[in-house]
mmCIF file of C-alpha atoms in Angstrom:
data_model
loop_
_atom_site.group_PDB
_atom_site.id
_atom_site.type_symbol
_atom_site.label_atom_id
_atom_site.label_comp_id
_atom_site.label_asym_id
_atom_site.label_seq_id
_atom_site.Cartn_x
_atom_site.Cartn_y
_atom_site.Cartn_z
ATOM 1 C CA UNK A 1211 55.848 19.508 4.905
ATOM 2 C CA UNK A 1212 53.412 16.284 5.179
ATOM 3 C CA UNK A 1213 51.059 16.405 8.022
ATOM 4 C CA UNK A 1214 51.199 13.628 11.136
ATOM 5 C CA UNK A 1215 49.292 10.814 9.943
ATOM 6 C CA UNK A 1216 47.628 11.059 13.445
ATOM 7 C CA UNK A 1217 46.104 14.336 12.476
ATOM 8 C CA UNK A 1218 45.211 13.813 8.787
ATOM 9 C CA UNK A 1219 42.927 10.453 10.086
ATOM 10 C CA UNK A 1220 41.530 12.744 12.513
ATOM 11 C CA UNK A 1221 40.600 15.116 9.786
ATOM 12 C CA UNK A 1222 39.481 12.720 7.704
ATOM 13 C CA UNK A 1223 37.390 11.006 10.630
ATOM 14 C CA UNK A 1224 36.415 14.244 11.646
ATOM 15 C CA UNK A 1225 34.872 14.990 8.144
ATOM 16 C CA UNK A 1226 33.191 11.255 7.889
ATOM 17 C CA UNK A 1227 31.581 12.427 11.418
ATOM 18 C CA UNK A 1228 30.203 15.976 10.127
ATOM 19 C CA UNK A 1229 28.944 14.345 6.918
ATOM 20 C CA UNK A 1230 27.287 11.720 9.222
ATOM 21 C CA UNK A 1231 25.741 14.523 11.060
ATOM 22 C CA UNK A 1232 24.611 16.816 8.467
ATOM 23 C CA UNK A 1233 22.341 13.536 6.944
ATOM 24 C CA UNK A 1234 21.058 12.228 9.891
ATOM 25 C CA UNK A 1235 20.003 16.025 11.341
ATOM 26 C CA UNK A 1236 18.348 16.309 14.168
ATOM 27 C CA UNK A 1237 18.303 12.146 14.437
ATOM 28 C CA UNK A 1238 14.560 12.015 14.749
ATOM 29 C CA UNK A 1239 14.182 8.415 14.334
ATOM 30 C CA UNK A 1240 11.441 7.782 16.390
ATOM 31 C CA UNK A 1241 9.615 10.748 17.142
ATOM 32 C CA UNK A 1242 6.457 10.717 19.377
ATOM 33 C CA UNK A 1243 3.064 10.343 17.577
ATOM 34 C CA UNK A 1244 1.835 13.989 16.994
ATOM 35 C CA UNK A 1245 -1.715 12.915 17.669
ATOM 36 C CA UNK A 1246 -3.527 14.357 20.934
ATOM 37 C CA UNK A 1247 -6.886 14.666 22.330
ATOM 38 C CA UNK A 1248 -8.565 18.353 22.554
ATOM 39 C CA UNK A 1249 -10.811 18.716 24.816
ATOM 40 C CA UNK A 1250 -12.149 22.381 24.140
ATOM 41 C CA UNK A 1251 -13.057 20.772 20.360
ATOM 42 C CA UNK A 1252 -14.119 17.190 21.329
ATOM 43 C CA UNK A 1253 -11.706 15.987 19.190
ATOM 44 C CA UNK A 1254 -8.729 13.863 17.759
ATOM 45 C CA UNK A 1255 -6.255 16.296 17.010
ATOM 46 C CA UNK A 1256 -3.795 15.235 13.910
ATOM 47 C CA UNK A 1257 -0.282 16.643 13.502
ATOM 48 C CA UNK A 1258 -0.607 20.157 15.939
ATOM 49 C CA UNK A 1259 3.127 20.305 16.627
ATOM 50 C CA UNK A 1260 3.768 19.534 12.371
ATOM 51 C CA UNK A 1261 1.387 22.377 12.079
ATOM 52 C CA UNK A 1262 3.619 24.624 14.562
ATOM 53 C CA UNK A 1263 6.930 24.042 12.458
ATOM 54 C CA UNK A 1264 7.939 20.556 13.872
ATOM 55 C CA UNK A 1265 9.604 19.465 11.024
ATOM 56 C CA UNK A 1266 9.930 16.335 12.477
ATOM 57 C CA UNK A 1267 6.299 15.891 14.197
ATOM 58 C CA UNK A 1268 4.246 13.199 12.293
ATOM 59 C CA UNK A 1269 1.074 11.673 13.867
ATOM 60 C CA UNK A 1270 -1.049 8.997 12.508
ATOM 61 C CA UNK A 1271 -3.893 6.460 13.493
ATOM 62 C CA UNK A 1272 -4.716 2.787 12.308
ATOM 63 C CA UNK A 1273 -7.505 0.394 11.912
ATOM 64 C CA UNK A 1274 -6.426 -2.846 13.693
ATOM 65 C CA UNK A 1275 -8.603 -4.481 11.648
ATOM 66 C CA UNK A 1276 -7.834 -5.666 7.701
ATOM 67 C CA UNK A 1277 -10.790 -4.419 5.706
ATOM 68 C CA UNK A 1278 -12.203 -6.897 3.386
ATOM 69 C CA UNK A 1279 -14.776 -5.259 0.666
ATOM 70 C CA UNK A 1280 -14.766 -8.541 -1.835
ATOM 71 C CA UNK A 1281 -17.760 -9.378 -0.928
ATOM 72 C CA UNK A 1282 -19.541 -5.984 -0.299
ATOM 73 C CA UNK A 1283 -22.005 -4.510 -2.594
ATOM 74 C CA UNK A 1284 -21.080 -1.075 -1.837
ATOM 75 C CA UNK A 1285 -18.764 1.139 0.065
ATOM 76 C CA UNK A 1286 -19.554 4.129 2.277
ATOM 77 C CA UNK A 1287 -17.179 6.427 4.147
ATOM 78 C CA UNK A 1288 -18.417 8.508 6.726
ATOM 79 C CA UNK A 1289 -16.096 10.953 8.291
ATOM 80 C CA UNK A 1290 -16.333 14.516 10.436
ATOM 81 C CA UNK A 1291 -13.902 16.401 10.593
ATOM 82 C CA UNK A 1292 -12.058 19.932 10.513
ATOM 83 C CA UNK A 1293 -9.509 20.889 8.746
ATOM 84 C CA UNK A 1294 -6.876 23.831 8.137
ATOM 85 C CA UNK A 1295 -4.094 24.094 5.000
ATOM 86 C CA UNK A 1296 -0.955 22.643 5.669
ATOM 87 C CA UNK A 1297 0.388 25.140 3.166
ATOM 88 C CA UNK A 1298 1.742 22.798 0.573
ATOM 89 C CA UNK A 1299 0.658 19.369 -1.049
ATOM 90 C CA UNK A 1300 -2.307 16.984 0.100
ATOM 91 C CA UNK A 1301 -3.012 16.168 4.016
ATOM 92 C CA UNK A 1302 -4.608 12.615 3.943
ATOM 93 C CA UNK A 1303 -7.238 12.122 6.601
ATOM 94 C CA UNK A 1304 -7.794 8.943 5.069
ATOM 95 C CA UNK A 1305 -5.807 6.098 3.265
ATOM 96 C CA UNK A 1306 -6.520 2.642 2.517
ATOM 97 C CA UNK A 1307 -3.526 0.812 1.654
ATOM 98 C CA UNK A 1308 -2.093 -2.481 1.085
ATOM 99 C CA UNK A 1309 1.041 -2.881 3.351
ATOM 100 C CA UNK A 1310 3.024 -4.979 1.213
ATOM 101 C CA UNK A 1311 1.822 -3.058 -1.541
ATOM 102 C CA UNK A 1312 4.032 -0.732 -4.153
ATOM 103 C CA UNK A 1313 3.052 2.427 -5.226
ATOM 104 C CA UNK A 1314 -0.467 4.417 -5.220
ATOM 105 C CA UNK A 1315 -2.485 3.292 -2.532
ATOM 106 C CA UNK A 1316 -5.907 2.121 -3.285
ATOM 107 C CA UNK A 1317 -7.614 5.702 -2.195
ATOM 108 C CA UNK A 1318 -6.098 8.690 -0.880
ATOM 109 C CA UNK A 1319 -9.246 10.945 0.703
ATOM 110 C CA UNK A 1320 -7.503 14.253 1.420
ATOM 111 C CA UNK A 1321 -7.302 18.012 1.668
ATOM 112 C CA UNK A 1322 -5.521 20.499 -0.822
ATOM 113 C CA UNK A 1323 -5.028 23.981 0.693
ATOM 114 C CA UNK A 1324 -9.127 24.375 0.987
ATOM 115 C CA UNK A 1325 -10.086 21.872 -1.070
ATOM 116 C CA UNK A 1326 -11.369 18.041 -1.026
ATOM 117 C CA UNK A 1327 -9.183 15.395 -2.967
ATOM 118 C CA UNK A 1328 -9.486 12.172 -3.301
ATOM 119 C CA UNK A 1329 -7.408 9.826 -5.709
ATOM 120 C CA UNK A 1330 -8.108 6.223 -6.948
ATOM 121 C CA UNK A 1331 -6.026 4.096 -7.994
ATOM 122 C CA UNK A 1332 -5.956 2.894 -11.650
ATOM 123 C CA UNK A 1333 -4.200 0.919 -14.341
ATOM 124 C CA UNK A 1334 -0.934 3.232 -15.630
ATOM 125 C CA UNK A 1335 -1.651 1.277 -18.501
ATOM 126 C CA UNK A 1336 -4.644 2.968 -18.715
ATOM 127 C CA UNK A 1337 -4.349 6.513 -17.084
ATOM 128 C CA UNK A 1338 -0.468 8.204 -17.145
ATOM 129 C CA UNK A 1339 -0.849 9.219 -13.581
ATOM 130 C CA UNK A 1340 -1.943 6.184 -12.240
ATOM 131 C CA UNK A 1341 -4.870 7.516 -10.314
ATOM 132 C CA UNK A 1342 -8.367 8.759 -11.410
ATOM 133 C CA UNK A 1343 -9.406 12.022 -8.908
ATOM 134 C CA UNK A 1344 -12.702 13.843 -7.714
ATOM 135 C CA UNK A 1345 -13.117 16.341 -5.172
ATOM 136 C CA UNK A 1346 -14.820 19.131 -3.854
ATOM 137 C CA UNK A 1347 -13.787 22.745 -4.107
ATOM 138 C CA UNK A 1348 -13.669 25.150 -0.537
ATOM 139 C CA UNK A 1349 -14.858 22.213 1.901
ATOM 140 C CA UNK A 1350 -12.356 23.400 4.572
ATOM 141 C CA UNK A 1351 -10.947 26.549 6.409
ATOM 142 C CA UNK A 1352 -13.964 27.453 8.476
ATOM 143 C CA UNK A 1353 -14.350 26.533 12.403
ATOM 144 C CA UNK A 1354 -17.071 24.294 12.450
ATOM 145 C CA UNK A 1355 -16.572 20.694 11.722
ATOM 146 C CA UNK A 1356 -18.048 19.457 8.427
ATOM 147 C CA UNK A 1357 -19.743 15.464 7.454
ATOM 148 C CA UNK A 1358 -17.805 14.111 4.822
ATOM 149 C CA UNK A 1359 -20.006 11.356 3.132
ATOM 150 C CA UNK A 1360 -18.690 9.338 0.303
ATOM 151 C CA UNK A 1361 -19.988 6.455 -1.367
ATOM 152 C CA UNK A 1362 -19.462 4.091 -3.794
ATOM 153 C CA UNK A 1363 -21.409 0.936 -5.777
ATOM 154 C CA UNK A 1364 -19.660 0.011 -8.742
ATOM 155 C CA UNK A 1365 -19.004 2.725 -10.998
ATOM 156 C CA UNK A 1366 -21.413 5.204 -9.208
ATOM 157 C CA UNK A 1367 -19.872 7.704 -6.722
ATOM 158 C CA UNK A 1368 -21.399 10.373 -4.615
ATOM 159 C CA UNK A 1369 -19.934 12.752 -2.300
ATOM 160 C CA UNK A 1370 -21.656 14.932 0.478
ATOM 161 C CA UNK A 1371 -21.123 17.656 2.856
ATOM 162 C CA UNK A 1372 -22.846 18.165 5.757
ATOM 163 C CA UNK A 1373 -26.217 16.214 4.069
ATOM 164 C CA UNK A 1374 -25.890 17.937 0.576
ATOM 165 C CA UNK A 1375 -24.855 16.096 -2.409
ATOM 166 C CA UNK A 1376 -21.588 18.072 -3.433
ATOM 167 C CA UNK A 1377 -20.639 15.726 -6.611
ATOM 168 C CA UNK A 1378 -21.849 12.835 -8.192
ATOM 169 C CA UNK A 1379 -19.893 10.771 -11.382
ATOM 170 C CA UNK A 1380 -20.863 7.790 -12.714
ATOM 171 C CA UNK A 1381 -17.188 6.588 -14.161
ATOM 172 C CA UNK A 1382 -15.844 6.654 -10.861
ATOM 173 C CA UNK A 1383 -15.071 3.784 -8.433
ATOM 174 C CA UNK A 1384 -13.946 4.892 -5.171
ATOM 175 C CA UNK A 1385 -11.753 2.025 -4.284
ATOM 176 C CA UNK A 1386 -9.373 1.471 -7.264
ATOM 177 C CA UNK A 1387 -11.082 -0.205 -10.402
ATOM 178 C CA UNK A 1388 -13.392 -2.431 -8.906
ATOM 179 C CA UNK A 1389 -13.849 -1.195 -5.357
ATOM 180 C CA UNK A 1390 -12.569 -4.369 -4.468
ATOM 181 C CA UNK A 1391 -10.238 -4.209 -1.808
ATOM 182 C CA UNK A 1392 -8.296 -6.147 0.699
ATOM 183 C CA UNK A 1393 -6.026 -3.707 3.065
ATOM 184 C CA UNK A 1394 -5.627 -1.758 6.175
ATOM 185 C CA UNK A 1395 -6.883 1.898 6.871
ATOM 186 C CA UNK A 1396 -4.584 5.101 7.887
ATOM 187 C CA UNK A 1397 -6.494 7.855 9.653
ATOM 188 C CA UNK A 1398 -4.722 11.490 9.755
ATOM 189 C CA UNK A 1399 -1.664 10.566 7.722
ATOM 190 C CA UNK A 1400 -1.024 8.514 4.764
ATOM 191 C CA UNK A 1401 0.776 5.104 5.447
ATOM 192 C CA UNK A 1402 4.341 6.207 4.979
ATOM 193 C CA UNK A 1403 3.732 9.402 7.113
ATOM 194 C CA UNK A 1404 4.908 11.882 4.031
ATOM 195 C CA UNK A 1405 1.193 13.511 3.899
ATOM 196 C CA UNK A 1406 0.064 14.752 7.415
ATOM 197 C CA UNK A 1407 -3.330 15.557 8.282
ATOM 198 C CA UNK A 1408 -3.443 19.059 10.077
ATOM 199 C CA UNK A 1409 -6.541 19.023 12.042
ATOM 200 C CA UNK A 1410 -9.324 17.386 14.224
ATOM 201 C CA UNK A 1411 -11.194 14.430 13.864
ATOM 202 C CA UNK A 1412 -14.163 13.328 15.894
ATOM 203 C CA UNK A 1413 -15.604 10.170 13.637
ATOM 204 C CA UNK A 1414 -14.840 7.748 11.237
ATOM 205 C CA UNK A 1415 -17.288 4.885 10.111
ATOM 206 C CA UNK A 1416 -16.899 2.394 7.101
ATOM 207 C CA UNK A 1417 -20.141 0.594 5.868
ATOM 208 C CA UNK A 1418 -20.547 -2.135 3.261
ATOM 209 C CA UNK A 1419 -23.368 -0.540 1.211
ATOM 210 C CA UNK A 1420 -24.253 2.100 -1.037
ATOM 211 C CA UNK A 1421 -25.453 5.377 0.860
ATOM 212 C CA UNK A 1422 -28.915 6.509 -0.370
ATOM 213 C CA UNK A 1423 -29.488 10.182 0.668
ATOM 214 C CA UNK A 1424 -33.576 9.190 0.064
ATOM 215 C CA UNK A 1425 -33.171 6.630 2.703
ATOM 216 C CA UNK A 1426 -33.117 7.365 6.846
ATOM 217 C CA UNK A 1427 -29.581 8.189 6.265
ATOM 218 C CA UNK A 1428 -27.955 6.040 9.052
ATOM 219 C CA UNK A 1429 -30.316 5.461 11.389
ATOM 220 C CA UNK A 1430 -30.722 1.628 10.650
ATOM 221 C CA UNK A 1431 -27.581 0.801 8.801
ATOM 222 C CA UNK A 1432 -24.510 -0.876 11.197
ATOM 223 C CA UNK A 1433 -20.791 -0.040 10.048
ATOM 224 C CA UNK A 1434 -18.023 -2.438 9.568
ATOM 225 C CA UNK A 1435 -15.567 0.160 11.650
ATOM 226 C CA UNK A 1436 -16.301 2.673 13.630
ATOM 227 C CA UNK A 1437 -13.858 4.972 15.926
ATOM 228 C CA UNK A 1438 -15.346 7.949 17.980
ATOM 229 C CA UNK A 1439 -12.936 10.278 18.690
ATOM 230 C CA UNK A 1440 -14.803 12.783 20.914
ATOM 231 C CA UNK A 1441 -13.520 11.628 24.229
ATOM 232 C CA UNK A 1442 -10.003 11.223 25.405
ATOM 233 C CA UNK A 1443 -9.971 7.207 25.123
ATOM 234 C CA UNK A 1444 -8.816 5.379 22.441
ATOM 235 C CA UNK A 1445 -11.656 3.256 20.944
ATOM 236 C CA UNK A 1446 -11.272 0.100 20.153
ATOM 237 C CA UNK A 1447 -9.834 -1.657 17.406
ATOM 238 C CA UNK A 1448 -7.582 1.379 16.767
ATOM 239 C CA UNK A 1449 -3.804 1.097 17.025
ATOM 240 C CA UNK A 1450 -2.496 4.414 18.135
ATOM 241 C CA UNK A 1451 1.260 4.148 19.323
ATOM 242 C CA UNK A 1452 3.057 6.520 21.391
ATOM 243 C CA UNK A 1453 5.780 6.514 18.958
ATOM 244 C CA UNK A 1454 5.265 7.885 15.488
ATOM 245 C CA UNK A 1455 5.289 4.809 13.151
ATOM 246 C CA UNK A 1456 4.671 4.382 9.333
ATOM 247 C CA UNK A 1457 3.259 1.981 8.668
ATOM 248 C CA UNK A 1458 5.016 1.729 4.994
ATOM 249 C CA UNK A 1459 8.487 3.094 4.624
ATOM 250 C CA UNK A 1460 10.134 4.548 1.704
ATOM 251 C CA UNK A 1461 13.820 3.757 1.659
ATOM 252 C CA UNK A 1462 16.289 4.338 -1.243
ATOM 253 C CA UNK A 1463 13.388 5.573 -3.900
ATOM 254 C CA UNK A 1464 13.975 5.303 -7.134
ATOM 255 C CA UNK A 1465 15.280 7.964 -9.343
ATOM 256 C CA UNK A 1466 11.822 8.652 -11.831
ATOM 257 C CA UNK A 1467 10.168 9.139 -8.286
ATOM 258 C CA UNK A 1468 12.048 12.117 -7.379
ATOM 259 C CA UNK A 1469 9.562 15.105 -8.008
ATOM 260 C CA UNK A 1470 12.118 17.998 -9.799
ATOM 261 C CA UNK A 1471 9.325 20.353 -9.542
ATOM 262 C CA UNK A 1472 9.670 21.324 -6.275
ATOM 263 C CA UNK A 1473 12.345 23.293 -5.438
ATOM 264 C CA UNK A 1474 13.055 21.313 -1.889
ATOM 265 C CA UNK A 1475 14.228 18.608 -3.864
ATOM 266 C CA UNK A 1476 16.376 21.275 -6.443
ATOM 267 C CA UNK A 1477 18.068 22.426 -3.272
ATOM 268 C CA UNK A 1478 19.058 18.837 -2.466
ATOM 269 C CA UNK A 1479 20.098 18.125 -5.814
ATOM 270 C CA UNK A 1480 22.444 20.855 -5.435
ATOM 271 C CA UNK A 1481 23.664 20.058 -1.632
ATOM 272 C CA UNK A 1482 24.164 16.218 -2.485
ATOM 273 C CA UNK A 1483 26.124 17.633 -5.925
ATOM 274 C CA UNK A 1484 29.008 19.232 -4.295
ATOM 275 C CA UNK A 1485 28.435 18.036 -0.367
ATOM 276 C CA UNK A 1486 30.809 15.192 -0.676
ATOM 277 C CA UNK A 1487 33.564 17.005 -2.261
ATOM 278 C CA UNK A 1488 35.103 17.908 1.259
ATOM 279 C CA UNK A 1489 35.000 13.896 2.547
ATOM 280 C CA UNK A 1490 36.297 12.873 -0.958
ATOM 281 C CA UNK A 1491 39.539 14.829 -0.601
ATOM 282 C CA UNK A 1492 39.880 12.865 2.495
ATOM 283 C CA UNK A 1493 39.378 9.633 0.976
ATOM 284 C CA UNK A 1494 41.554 10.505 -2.013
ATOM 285 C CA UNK A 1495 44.520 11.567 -0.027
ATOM 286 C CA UNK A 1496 44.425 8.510 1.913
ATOM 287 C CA UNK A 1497 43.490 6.505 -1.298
ATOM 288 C CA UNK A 1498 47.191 7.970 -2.985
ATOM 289 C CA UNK A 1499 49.595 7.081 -0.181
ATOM 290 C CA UNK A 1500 48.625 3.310 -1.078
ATOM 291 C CA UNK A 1501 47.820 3.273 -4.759
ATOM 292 C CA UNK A 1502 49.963 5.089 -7.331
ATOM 293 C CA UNK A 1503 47.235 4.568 -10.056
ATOM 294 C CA UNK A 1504 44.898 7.125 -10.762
ATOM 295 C CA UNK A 1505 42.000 4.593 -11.502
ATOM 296 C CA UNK A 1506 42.886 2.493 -8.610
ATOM 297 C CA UNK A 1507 42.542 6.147 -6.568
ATOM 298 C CA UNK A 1508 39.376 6.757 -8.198
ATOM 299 C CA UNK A 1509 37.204 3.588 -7.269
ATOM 300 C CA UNK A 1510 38.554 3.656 -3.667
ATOM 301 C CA UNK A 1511 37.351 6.974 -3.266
ATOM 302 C CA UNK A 1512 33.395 6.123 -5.324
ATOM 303 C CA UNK A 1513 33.388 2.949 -3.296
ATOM 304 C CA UNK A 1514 34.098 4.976 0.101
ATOM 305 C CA UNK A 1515 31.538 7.175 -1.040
ATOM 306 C CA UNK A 1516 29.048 5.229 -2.010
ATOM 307 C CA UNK A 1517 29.225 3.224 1.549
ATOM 308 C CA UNK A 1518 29.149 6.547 3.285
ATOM 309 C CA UNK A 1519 26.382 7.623 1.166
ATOM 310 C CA UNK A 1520 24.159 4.072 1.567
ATOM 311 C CA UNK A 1521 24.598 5.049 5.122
ATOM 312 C CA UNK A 1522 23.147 8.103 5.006
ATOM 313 C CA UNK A 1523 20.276 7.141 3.006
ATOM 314 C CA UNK A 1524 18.995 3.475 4.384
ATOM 315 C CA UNK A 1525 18.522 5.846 7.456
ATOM 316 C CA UNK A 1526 17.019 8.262 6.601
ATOM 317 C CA UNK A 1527 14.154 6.368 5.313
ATOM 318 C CA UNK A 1528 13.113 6.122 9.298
ATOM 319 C CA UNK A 1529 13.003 9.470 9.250
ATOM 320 C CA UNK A 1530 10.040 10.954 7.969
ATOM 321 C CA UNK A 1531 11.409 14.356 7.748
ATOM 322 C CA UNK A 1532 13.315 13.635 5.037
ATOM 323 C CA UNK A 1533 13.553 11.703 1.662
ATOM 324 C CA UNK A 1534 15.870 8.735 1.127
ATOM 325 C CA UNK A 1535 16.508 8.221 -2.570
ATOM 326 C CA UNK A 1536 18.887 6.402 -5.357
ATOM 327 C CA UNK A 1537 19.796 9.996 -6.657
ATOM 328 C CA UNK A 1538 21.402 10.739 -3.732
ATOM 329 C CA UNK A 1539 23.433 8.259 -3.304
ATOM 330 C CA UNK A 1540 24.407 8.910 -7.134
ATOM 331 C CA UNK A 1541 25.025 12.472 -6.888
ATOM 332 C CA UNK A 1542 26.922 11.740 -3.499
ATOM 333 C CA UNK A 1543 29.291 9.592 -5.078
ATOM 334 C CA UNK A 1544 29.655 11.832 -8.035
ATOM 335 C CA UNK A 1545 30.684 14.684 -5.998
ATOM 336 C CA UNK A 1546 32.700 12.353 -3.796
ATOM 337 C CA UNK A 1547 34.641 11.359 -7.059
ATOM 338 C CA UNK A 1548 35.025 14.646 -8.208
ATOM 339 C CA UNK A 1549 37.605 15.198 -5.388
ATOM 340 C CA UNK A 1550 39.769 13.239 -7.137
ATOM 341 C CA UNK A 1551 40.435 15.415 -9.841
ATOM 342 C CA UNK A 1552 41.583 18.392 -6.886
ATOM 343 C CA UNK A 1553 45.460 18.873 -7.655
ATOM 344 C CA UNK A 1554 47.616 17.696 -4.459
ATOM 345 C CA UNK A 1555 49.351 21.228 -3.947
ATOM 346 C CA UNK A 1556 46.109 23.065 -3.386
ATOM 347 C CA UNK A 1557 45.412 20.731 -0.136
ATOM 348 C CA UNK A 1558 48.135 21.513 2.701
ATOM 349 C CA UNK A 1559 47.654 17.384 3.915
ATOM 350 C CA UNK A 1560 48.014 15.358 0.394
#
């Protein structure tokens, strides 16, 4: 015997709800800004609560200012720092990035379990990847903070540690192909707040000149930015919100970005394969008490999907705990569309 139509568009609403629910879990949108100060280490601290098991915790840091190198004849970084392994993938410490920019930032300056990374942007044309990289092999896991030096003058690139020249290549510009850059700079985070930083910072300084170790190291030179970070005030000309922010968000990615290597995003291939099934019986049962054709059934039930699906997604690219992406939404209408081929007698309410 047919069910009440009260109760079957409570089911189905029901459903619509838990579906809701299940993508938007635990409706982080705007977390706080994981970044606090730490008094025992005279320090910035950078994503402690991400570093805990806070899925959800992201903190990051920005320069207010836009940093213009056109015109400089060389660029310097100077940063100190400690870090610890996040366990997977690269922490950024620093990024300088474009905000209406697509793709690779200009240079990612990062660390990889114990190890320095840094990536450059370049030509796909001209490298696969689409960045040229250089690091530095066990710079971090100790206690004591460590002096990250890099700098560039055209092609030329060194790196130091704590005063010691730790690499040196002279096919590498350090910001993209030219070092010529126009942009804004991320501290503890990248821009899009997928790569957290898990550690303290005490300094960063930018200069417009090449570093020469020879020279009084910094004595006499004046940075374009600097940001001291070893006392609980926020120095000026750095935009740290109480809410967690990115400054670049990643909605609805496209499908040759998703990363099938990692088996996070295997799982969700499988979840967002057969998750909709449940809400697509739903949609096809009410779908069949208005249409008698079987293809008019069908794209009531992918559009229904599909909306429900967009839904999901365009929100969860605010939240940074999770990944909002075209496959998704295809896989999610798939599945939702497979529901249509469930026979009516095997479900008690069509």
């Amino acid at each position: 015997m047919p069910l009440q139509p009260t109760f079957r568009r409570s089911v189905m609403l029901g459903l619509v709800l838990v579906t809701l629910s299940f993508g938007w879990w635990p409706f982080a949108f705007s977390p706080e800004n994981d970044v606090v100060f730490r008094p025992d280490a005279a320090a910035w601290r950078f994503n402690g609560d991400y570093e805990a098991g806070v899925a959800t915790a992201r903190g990051v840091a920005y320069a207010e200012p836009v940093i213009d190198t056109r015109a400089w004849s060389g660029v310097t970084v100077r940063i100190v720092l400690r870090g610890r392994s996040n366990g997977s993938g690269l922490g950024v410490f620093l990024e300088f990035f474009e905000p209406d920019g697509e793709g690779m930032p200009a240079l990612l300056i990062s660390q990889w379990q114990e190890h320095l990374a840094m990536r450059s942007r370049r030509d796909q044309g001209q490298v696969k990847r689409g960045y040229a990289e250089i690091g530095h092999r066990g710079m971090f896991g100790g206690d004591d903070f460590v002096e990250l030096v890099v700098s560039s003058e055209g092609q030329r690139t060194h790196v130091y540690v704590d005063g010691q020249i730790v690499e040196t290549r002279s096919d590498f510009s350090l910001l993209g192909e030219d070092n010529k850059f126009v942009g804004r700079l991320a501290i503890g985070n990248s821009a899009d707040g997928t790569r957290p930083f898990t550690g303290e910072i005490r300094k960063v300084e930018i200069f417009d000149s090449f570093y020469r170790a020879k020279a009084n190291r910094f004595a006499n030179a004046q940075p374009v930015l600097s940001y001291d970070l070893r006392a609980n005030s926020v120095p000026p000309g750095l935009e740290l919100t109480e809410d967690f922010s990115p400054a670049k968000r990643k909605v609805l990615n496209a499908v040759n970005a998703v990363n099938l290597d990692k088996p996070s995003y295997r799982n969700d291939i499988l979840v967002n394969s057969l998750g909709f099934i449940p809400v697509g019986i739903c949609f096809a049962a009410a779908a069949r008490r208005r249409f008698k054709s079987f293809v008019a059934v069908l794209v009531v039930v992918g559009l229904s999907s599909f909306c429900l699906s967009m839904s999901i997604e365009f929100a969860q690219g605010f939240m940074v705990h999770r990944d909002s992406s075209q496959l998704d939404v295809l896989l999610n209408t798939l599945s939702g569309c497979v529901a249509v081929m469930v026979p009516k007698r095997w479900i008690l309410f069509l």
